[in-house]
Coordinates of C-alpha atoms and ligand atoms in Angstrom, one line a residue:
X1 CA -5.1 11.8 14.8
X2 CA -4.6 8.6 12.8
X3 CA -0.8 10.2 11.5
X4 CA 1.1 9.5 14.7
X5 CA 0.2 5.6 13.8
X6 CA 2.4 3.6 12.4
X7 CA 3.0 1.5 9.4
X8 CA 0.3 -1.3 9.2
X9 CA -2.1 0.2 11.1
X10 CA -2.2 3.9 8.3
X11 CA -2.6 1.5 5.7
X12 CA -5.6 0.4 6.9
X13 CA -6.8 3.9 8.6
X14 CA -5.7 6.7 6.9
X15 CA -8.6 8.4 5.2
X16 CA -10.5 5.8 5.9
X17 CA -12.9 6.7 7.9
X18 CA -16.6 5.2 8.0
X19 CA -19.3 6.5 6.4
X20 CA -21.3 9.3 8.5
X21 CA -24.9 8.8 6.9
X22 CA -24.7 4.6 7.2
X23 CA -22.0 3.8 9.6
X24 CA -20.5 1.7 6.2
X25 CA -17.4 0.8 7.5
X26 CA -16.0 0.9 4.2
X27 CA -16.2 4.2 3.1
X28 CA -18.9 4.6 -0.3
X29 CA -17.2 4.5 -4.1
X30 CA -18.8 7.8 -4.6
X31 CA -19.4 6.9 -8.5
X32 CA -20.9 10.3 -9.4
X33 CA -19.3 13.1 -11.6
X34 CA -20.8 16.1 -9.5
X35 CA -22.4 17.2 -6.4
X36 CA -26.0 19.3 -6.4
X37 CA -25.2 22.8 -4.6
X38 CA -27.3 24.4 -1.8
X39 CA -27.9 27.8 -3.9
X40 CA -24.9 28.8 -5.9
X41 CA -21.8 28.2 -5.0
X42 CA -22.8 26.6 -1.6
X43 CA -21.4 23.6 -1.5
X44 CA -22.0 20.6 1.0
X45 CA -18.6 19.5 1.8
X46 CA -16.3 21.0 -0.6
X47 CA -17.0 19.1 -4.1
X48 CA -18.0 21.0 -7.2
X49 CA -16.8 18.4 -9.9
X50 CA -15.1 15.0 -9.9
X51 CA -12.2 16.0 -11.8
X52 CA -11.7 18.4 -9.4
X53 CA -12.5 16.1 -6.7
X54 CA -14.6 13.5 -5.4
X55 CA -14.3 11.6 -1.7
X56 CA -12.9 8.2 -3.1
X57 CA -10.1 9.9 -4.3
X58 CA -9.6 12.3 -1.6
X59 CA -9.5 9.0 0.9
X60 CA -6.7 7.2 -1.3
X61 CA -5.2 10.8 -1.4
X62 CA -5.0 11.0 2.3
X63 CA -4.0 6.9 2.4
X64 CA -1.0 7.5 0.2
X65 CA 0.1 10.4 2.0
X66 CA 0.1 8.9 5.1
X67 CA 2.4 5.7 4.0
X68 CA 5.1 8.0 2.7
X69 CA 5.0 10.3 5.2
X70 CA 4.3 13.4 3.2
X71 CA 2.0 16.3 3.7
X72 CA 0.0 15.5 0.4
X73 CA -1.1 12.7 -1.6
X74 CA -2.5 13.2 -5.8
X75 CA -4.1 10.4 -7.4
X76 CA -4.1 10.2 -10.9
X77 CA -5.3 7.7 -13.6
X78 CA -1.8 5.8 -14.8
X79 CA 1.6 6.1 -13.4
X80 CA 3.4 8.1 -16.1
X81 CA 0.0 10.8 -15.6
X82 CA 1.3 11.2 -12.1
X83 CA 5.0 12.0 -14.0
X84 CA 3.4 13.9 -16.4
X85 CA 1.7 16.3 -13.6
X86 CA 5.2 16.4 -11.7
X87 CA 6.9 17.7 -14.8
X88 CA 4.8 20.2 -16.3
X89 CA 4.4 22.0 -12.8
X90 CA 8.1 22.6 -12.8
X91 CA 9.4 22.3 -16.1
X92 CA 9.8 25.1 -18.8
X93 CA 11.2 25.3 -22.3
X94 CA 15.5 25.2 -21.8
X95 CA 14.9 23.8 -18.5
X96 CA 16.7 20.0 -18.1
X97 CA 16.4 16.4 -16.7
X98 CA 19.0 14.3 -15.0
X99 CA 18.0 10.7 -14.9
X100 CA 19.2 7.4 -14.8
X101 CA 20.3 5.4 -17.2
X102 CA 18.2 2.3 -16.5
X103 CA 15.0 4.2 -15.2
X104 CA 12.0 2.9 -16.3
X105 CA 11.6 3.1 -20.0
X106 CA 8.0 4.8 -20.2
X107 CA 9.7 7.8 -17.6
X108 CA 12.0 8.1 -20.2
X109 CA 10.0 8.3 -23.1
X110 CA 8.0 10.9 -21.7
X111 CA 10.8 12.9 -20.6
X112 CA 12.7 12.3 -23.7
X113 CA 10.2 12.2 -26.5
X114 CA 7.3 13.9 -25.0
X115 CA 8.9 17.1 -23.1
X116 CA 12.2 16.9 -25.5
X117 CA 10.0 18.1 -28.4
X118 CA 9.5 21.4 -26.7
X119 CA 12.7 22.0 -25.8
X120 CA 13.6 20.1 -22.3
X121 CA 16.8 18.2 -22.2
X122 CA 17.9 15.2 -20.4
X123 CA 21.1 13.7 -19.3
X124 CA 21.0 9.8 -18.3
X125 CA 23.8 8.5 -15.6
X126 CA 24.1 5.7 -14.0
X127 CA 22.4 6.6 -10.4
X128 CA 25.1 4.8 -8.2
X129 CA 27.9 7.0 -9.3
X130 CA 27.1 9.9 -7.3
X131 CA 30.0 11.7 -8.5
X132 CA 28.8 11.3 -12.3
X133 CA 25.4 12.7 -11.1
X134 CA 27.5 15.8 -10.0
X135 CA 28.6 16.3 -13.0
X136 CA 25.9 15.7 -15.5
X137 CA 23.6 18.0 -13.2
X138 CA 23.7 21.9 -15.0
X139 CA 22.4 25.5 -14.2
X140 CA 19.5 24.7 -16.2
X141 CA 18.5 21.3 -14.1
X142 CA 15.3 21.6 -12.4
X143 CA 14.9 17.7 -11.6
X144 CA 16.6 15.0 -10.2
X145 CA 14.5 12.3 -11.4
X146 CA 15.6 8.9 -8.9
X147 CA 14.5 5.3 -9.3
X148 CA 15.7 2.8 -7.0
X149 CA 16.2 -0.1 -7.0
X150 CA 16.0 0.3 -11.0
X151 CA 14.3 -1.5 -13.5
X152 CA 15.4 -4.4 -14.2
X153 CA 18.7 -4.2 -13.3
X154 CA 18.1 -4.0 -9.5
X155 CA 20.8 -1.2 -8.9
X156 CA 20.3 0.9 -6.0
X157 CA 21.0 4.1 -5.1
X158 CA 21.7 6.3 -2.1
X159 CA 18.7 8.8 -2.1
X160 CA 20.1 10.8 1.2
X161 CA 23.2 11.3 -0.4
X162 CA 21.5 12.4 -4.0
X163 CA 19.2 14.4 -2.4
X164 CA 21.8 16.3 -0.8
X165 CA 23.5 16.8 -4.3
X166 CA 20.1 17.7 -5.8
X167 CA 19.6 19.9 -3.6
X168 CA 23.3 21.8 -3.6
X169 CA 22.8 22.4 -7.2
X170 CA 19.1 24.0 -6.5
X171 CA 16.9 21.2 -8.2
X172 CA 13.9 19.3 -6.9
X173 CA 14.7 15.8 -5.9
X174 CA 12.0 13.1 -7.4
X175 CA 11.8 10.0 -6.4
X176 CA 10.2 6.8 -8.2
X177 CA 9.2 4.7 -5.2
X178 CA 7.4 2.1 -7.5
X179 CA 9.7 -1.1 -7.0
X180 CA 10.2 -0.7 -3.3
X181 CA 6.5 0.7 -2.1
X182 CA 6.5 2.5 1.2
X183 CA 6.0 -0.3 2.9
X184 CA 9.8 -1.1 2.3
X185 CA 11.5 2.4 1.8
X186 CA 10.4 6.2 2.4
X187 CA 11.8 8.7 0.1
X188 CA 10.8 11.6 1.8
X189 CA 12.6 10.5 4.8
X190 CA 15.8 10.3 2.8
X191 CA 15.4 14.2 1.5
X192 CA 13.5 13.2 -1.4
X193 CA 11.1 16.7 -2.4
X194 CA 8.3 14.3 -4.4
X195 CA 7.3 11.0 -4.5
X196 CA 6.2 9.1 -7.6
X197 CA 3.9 5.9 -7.7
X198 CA 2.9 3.8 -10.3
X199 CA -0.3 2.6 -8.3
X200 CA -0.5 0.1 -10.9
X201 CA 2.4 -2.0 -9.1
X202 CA 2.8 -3.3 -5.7
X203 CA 0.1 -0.7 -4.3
X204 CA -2.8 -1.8 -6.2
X205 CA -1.3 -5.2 -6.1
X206 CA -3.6 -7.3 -7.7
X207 CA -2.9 -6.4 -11.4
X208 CA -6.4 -4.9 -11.9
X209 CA -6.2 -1.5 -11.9
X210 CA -4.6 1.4 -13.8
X211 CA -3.1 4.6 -11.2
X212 CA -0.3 6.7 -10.3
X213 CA 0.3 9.0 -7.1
X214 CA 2.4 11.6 -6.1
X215 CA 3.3 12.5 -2.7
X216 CA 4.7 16.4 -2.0
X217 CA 5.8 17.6 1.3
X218 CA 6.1 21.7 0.2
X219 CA 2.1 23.4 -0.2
X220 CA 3.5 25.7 -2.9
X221 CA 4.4 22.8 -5.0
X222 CA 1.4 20.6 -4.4
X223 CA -0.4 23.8 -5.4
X224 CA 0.9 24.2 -8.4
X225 CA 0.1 19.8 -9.5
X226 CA -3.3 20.2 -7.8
X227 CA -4.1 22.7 -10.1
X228 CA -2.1 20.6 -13.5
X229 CA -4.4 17.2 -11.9
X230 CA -7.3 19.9 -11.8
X231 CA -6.7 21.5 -15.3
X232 CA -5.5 18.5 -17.7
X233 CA -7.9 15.9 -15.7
X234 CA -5.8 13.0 -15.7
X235 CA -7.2 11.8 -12.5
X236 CA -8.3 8.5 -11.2
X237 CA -11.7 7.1 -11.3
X238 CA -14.3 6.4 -8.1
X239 CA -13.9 2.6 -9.1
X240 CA -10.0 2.5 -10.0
X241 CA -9.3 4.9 -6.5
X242 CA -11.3 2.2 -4.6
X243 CA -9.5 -1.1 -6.1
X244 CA -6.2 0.9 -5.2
X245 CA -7.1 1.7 -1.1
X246 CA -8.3 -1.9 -1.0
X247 CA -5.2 -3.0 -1.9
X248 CA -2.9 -1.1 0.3
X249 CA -5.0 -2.4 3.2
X250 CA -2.6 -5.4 2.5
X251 CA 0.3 -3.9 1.3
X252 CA 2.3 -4.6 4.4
X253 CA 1.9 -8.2 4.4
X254 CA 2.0 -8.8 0.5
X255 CA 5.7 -7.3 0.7
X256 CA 6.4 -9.8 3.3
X257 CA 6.0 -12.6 1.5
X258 CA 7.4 -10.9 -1.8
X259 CA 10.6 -10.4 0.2
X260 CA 10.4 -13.8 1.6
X261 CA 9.7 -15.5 -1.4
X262 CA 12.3 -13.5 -4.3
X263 CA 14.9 -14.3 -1.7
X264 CA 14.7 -17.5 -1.5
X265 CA 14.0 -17.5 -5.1
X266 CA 17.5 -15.4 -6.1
X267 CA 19.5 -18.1 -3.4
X268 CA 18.2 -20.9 -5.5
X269 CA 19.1 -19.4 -8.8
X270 CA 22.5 -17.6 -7.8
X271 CA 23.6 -21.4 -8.0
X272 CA 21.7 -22.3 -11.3
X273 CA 24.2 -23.5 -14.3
X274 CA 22.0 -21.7 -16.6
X275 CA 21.9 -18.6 -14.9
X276 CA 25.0 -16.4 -15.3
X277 CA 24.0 -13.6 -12.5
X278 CA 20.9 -12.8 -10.5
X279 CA 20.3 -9.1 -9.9
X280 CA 18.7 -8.7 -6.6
X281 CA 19.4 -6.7 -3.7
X282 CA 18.6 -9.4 -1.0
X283 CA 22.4 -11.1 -2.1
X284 CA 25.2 -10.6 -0.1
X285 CA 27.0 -10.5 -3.5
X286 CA 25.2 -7.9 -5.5
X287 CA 26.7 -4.4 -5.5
X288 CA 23.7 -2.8 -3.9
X289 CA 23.2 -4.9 -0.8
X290 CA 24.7 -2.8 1.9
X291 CA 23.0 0.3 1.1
X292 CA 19.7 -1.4 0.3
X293 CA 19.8 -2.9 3.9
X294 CA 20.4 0.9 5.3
X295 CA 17.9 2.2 2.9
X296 CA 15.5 -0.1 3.0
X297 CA 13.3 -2.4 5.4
X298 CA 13.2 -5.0 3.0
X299 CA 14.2 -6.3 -0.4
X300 CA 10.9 -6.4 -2.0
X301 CA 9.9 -8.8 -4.8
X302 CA 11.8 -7.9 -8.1
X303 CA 14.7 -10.0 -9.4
X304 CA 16.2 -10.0 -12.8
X305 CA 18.4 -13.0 -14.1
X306 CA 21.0 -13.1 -16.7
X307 CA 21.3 -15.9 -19.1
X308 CA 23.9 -18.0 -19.9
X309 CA 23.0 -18.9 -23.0
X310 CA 22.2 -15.5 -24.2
X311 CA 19.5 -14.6 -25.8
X312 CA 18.4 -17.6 -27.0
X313 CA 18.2 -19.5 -23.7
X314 CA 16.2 -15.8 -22.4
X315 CA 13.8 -16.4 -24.9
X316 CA 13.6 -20.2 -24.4
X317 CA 13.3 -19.8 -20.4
X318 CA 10.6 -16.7 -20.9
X319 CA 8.2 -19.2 -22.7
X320 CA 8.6 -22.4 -21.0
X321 CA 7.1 -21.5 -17.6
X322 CA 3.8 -22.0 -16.5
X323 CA 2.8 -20.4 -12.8
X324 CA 5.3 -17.3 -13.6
X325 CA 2.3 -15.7 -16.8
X326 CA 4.7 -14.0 -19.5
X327 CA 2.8 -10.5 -19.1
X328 CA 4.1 -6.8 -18.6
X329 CA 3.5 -5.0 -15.4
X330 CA 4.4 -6.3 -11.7
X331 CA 3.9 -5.7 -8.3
X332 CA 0.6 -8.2 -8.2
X333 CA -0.3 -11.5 -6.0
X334 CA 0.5 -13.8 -9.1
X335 CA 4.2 -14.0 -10.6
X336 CA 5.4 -12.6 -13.9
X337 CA 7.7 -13.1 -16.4
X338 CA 8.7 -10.4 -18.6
X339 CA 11.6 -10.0 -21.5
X340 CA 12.6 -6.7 -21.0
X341 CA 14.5 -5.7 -24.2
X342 CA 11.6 -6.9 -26.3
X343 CA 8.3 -6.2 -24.2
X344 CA 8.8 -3.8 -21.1
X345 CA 11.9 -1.6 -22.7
X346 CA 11.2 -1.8 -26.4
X347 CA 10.9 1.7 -26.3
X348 CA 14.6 2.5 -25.6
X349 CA 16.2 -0.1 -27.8
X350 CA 19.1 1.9 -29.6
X351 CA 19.4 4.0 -26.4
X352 CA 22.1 4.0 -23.7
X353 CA 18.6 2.6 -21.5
X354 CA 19.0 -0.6 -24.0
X355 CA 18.4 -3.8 -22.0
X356 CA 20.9 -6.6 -23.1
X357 CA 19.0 -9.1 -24.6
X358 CA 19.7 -12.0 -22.1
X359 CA 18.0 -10.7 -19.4
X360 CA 14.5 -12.0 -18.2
X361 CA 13.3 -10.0 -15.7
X362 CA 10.7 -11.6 -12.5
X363 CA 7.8 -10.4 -10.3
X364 CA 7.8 -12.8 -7.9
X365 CA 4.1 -13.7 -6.4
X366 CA 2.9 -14.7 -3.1
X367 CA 1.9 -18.6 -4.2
X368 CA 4.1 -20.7 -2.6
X369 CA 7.6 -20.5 -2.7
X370 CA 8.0 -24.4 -3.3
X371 CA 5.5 -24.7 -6.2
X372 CA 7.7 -21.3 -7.7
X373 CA 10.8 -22.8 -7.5
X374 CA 9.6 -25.9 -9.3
X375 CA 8.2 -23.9 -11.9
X376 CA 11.8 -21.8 -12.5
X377 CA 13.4 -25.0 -12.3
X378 CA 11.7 -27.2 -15.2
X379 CA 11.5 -24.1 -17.3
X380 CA 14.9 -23.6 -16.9
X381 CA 15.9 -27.4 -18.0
X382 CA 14.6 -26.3 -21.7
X383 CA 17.4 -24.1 -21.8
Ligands
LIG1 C1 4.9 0.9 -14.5 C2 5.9 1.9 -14.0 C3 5.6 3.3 -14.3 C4 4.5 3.8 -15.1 O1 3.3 3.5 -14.5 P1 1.9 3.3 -15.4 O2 0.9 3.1 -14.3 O3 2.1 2.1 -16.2 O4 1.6 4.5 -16.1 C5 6.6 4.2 -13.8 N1 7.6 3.8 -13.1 C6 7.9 2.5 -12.8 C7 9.1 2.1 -12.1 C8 7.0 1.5 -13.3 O5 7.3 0.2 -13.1

């Protein structure tokens, strides 16, 4: 019933229905690990075991799902736990990995360190060069592995037109929707097979909680990840899966004002003596504007700078401010600052994913926009 809904109105619905034994309107953080049977094997309303399932998951399950538009929603306990389930349901020794070259360093990693030691490959390309994604895919590809806009160079990519090449060459098209959030852009809507969340971000949203989600469209495939979230357990808790739904509620508005407030922020920099080029998709003048205006309803809240004065100034800069909190992570009410080729990306330093070392890299809150300008601006005086 709730589905035909739209946007604002499923983040706040979907799954969410009120509590039948109460009338809670908030439905219960069912903090329990299992649920007493009615003889064996007669079970009350489905649940056995919480790592099988429990009710708080199942209603940000059914919350995430309806945001993205797909059939099914997983919730699992980190981000690159979701990735993990993704992979191992459809990977196999000799199978391979196309990716891009500035995806998130953790995806990477995992794809890279963790699968490569049992014999998957990877090929990294960069994502906007749809022809180099032709030819880097192979007869032994199985994924497609897309993030846009990237991190932390902002590049965007066409996810209709890589899903069509994914899909030519017989591989599953996966899409990391962490940087835009639904609220802003629907992979599935683009031909995108899977959806990947780090919950952690923008849908949580208040940098207190640790989740992932996938969303799948095909039953076979959720099948087979039900039963890798079912089997390995990496799922998420009552508490974490309840701090996640609460956030969503306000996922529409939060990316408002993110939009609003990193574009005013990238205007004010694009003119900055100190700043040599602001990567954010919101500028007329970066490569990925058009397409991120087709693509996308909105810009969303991530900018990365590059610094004149090179490293040194990056460094300087990354220190010296005081509302934007030098911390990993993003996608919350407050504003970061992170330095990339040291903090968020150490881990692929000496790859071709290296981040050069005068980029600073900024999650841009929903204070307000006049008291985060001022802050940007005397920080980057010290430079
Ligand atoms: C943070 C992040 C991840 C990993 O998520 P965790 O919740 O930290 O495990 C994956 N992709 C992107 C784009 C991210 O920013």
């Amino acid at each position: 019933m709730v589905s035909s809904k739209k946007f604002d109105t499923l983040a706040i619905h979907a799954g969410q229905d009120f509590d039948p034994t109460t009338g809670a309107v908030i439905p219960p953080i069912y903090q329990t690990s299992t649920y007493v049977q009615d003889g064996i094997g007669g079970l009350r309303s489905g649940y056995e075991y919480s790592r099988g399932g429990n009710p708080t998951r199942t209603a940000l399950e059914l919350q995430i799902a309806a945001l993205e538009g797909g059939a099914h929603g997983l919730s699992f306990s980190s981000g690159l736990a979701a990735e993990d389930a993704i992979l191992r349901a459809v990977l196999a020794p000799g199978d391979h990995v196309v990716l891009g070259n500035d995806a998130y360093g953790g995806t990477f990693r995992l794809v890279d360190r963790v699968n490569g030691a049992w014999g998957i490959r990877n090929t990294t390309v960069d994502q906007a060069d749809l022809a180099a994604v032709e030819s880097a895919i192979m007869a032994e590809t199985k994924i497609l592995w897309i993030e846009t806009p990237s991190n932390p160079l902002m590049k965007v990519s066409d996810i209709a037109a890589l899903a069509e090449i994914g899909h030519r060459a017989g591989t599953l098209v996966v899409v990391d929707n962490t940087f835009a959030s639904p609220a802003l852009q629907r992979p599935l809507a683009h031909g995108a097979d899977v959806v990947v969340h780090s919950t952690t971000k923008y849908l949580g949203g208040h940098s207190d909680v640790i989740g992932g989600a996938l969303v799948i469209d095909d039953d076979e495939l959720h099948e087979k990840v039900r039963f890798i979230q079912f089997a390995v357990g990496a799922v998420s808790a009552p508490m974490e899966a309840f701090l996640t739904i609460r956030g969503i509620k306000t996922l529409a508005l939060r990316m408002e004002r993110h939009s609003r407030n990193a574009q005013a922020i990238a205007e004010h920099l694009a003119g900055h003596p100190a700043v040599e080029t602001v990567y954010y998709p919101g500028l007329a003048t970066h490569p990925g504007h058009e397409l991120a205006a087709r693509q996308m309803s909105g810009f969303g809240g991530m900018l990365s700078l590059a610094m004149r004065g090179g490293e040194v100034a990056a460094r300087t800069f990354s220190e010296a401010t005081r509302l934007f909190q030098l911390a990993e992570s993003l996608g919350g009410v407050e504003s970061l600052l992170n330095y990339p080729s040291e903090m968020t990306h150490a881990s692929v330093r000496g790859t071709e994913l290296e981040v050069p070392a005068n980029i600073v890299r900024l999650s841009v809150g929903i204070e307000d926009v006049e008291d985060l300008i001022a802050d940007l601006d005397q920080a980057l005086s010290r430079v």
